[in-house]
């Protein structure tokens, strides 16, 4: 639907593909007399926490406490003790070059459809999301990782129809609350089956218990894979001669193969689908801005393709 009345933004920010939906939502709020919209942006960044405090315990003489607590959490969460210790105690303490080699094929690795020249030119391997989180001060891994996730909040704040129509406010970004969150002990954020524990406690008696105490929630990976299947003709047309490939940023053949494998079910969707959608969104934005896709005609073009 975004192709029928595309927002000609100066950059492909995150809400761009949902512009049509957001515009309709904003108008509905205005018709109902609403002027201000509160968001939940920043909640995860402030109080989700990490288990990097285990690495801090190891280097500050609390090795036995770390082992005992990791064993307890592994038992409660029914996960591998060795996997938990590897990710949260060992990896944070390894030298950067060793950590980079061990994580080069992880879900945080640079996707293989990004052209090697672009990876080198923009230093993408070093700018991966997990590099800055892991690369913090020795003995202060937990606090630095928390500060890093909070510092990343501006990159998630988009500009779109909601901001144009309503007074959008983000209560979690209230400075005293941010400073308060930075001083929280790890145990108040990271608990087995109770992530964001302090937020759960704050919502006691406010949220329904079924919501407040839920262990997890669904992800969008299945939806992303379904969309790649449903919109296969459109995606094929979008990737026929991608501008990103012309710019030397994309290996189009690799991306086409990955999309086809997910759409046909021959490859597991997994976290890669989110990155595929991110790539497609940038490509769509480029094609709209360049005039390749004429508003109103793009659906017909995709159907004919």
CSV table of N, CA, C and O in Angstrom, one decimal, residues 5 25-26 42 53 73 79 115 165 167 196 207 216-217 262 265 271-272 283 291 293 301:
chain,number,residue,atom,x,y,z
A,5,UNK,N,0.8,5.9,-2.3
A,5,UNK,CA,1.0,7.3,-1.8
A,5,UNK,C,2.2,7.3,-1.0
A,5,UNK,O,2.2,7.5,0.2
A,25,UNK,N,-3.8,5.3,11.0
A,25,UNK,CA,-3.9,5.3,12.5
A,25,UNK,C,-3.9,6.7,13.1
A,25,UNK,O,-4.6,7.0,14.0
A,26,UNK,N,-3.0,7.5,12.6
A,26,UNK,CA,-2.9,8.9,13.1
A,26,UNK,C,-4.2,9.7,12.8
A,26,UNK,O,-4.7,10.4,13.7
A,42,UNK,N,12.0,2.4,24.0
A,42,UNK,CA,13.0,2.6,25.0
A,42,UNK,C,12.9,1.6,26.2
A,42,UNK,O,13.8,1.5,27.0
A,53,UNK,N,27.0,-9.5,33.3
A,53,UNK,CA,27.6,-9.3,34.7
A,53,UNK,C,28.4,-10.5,35.1
A,53,UNK,O,29.2,-10.5,36.0
A,73,UNK,N,20.6,-20.7,36.7
A,73,UNK,CA,19.8,-20.1,35.7
A,73,UNK,C,19.6,-21.1,34.5
A,73,UNK,O,18.6,-21.1,33.9
A,79,UNK,N,18.2,-24.5,29.8
A,79,UNK,CA,19.1,-24.2,28.7
A,79,UNK,C,20.5,-24.8,29.0
A,79,UNK,O,20.7,-25.2,30.2
A,115,UNK,N,27.8,-7.0,-0.6
A,115,UNK,CA,29.0,-7.1,-1.4
A,115,UNK,C,30.3,-6.9,-0.6
A,115,UNK,O,30.3,-6.0,0.3
A,165,UNK,N,1.4,14.1,12.3
A,165,UNK,CA,0.0,14.3,12.7
A,165,UNK,C,-0.2,14.5,14.2
A,165,UNK,O,-1.1,15.2,14.6
A,167,UNK,N,1.3,14.6,18.4
A,167,UNK,CA,2.4,14.9,19.3
A,167,UNK,C,2.9,13.6,19.9
A,167,UNK,O,2.3,13.1,20.9
A,196,UNK,N,13.1,-8.1,32.3
A,196,UNK,CA,12.5,-6.8,32.7
A,196,UNK,C,11.8,-6.9,34.0
A,196,UNK,O,10.7,-6.3,34.1
A,207,UNK,N,-1.3,-4.0,34.9
A,207,UNK,CA,-1.5,-5.0,33.8
A,207,UNK,C,-2.2,-6.2,34.3
A,207,UNK,O,-2.0,-6.7,35.4
A,216,UNK,N,7.4,-15.2,27.5
A,216,UNK,CA,8.0,-14.8,26.2
A,216,UNK,C,6.9,-14.3,25.3
A,216,UNK,O,5.7,-14.2,25.7
A,217,UNK,N,7.2,-14.0,24.1
A,217,UNK,CA,6.3,-13.6,23.1
A,217,UNK,C,6.7,-14.0,21.7
A,217,UNK,O,7.9,-14.3,21.5
A,262,UNK,N,13.8,-19.1,1.0
A,262,UNK,CA,12.9,-18.9,2.1
A,262,UNK,C,11.4,-19.0,1.6
A,262,UNK,O,10.6,-19.6,2.2
A,265,UNK,N,10.5,-22.6,1.0
A,265,UNK,CA,10.6,-23.4,2.2
A,265,UNK,C,11.8,-24.3,2.2
A,265,UNK,O,11.9,-25.2,3.1
A,271,UNK,N,16.4,-15.4,11.8
A,271,UNK,CA,16.7,-14.0,11.9
A,271,UNK,C,17.0,-13.3,10.5
A,271,UNK,O,16.9,-12.1,10.4
A,272,UNK,N,17.4,-14.1,9.5
A,272,UNK,CA,17.8,-13.5,8.2
A,272,UNK,C,16.7,-12.8,7.6
A,272,UNK,O,16.9,-11.8,6.8
A,283,UNK,N,16.1,-0.7,-0.8
A,283,UNK,CA,16.0,-0.8,-2.2
A,283,UNK,C,14.7,-0.1,-2.7
A,283,UNK,O,14.7,0.6,-3.7
A,291,UNK,N,12.4,7.6,-9.0
A,291,UNK,CA,11.3,7.6,-10.0
A,291,UNK,C,11.1,6.4,-10.8
A,291,UNK,O,10.3,6.3,-11.7
A,293,UNK,N,9.7,3.6,-9.7
A,293,UNK,CA,8.4,3.1,-9.4
A,293,UNK,C,7.5,4.3,-9.4
A,293,UNK,O,7.6,5.2,-8.5
A,301,UNK,N,2.7,-3.0,-12.3
A,301,UNK,CA,4.0,-3.4,-12.8
A,301,UNK,C,4.4,-4.7,-12.2
A,301,UNK,O,4.9,-5.6,-12.9
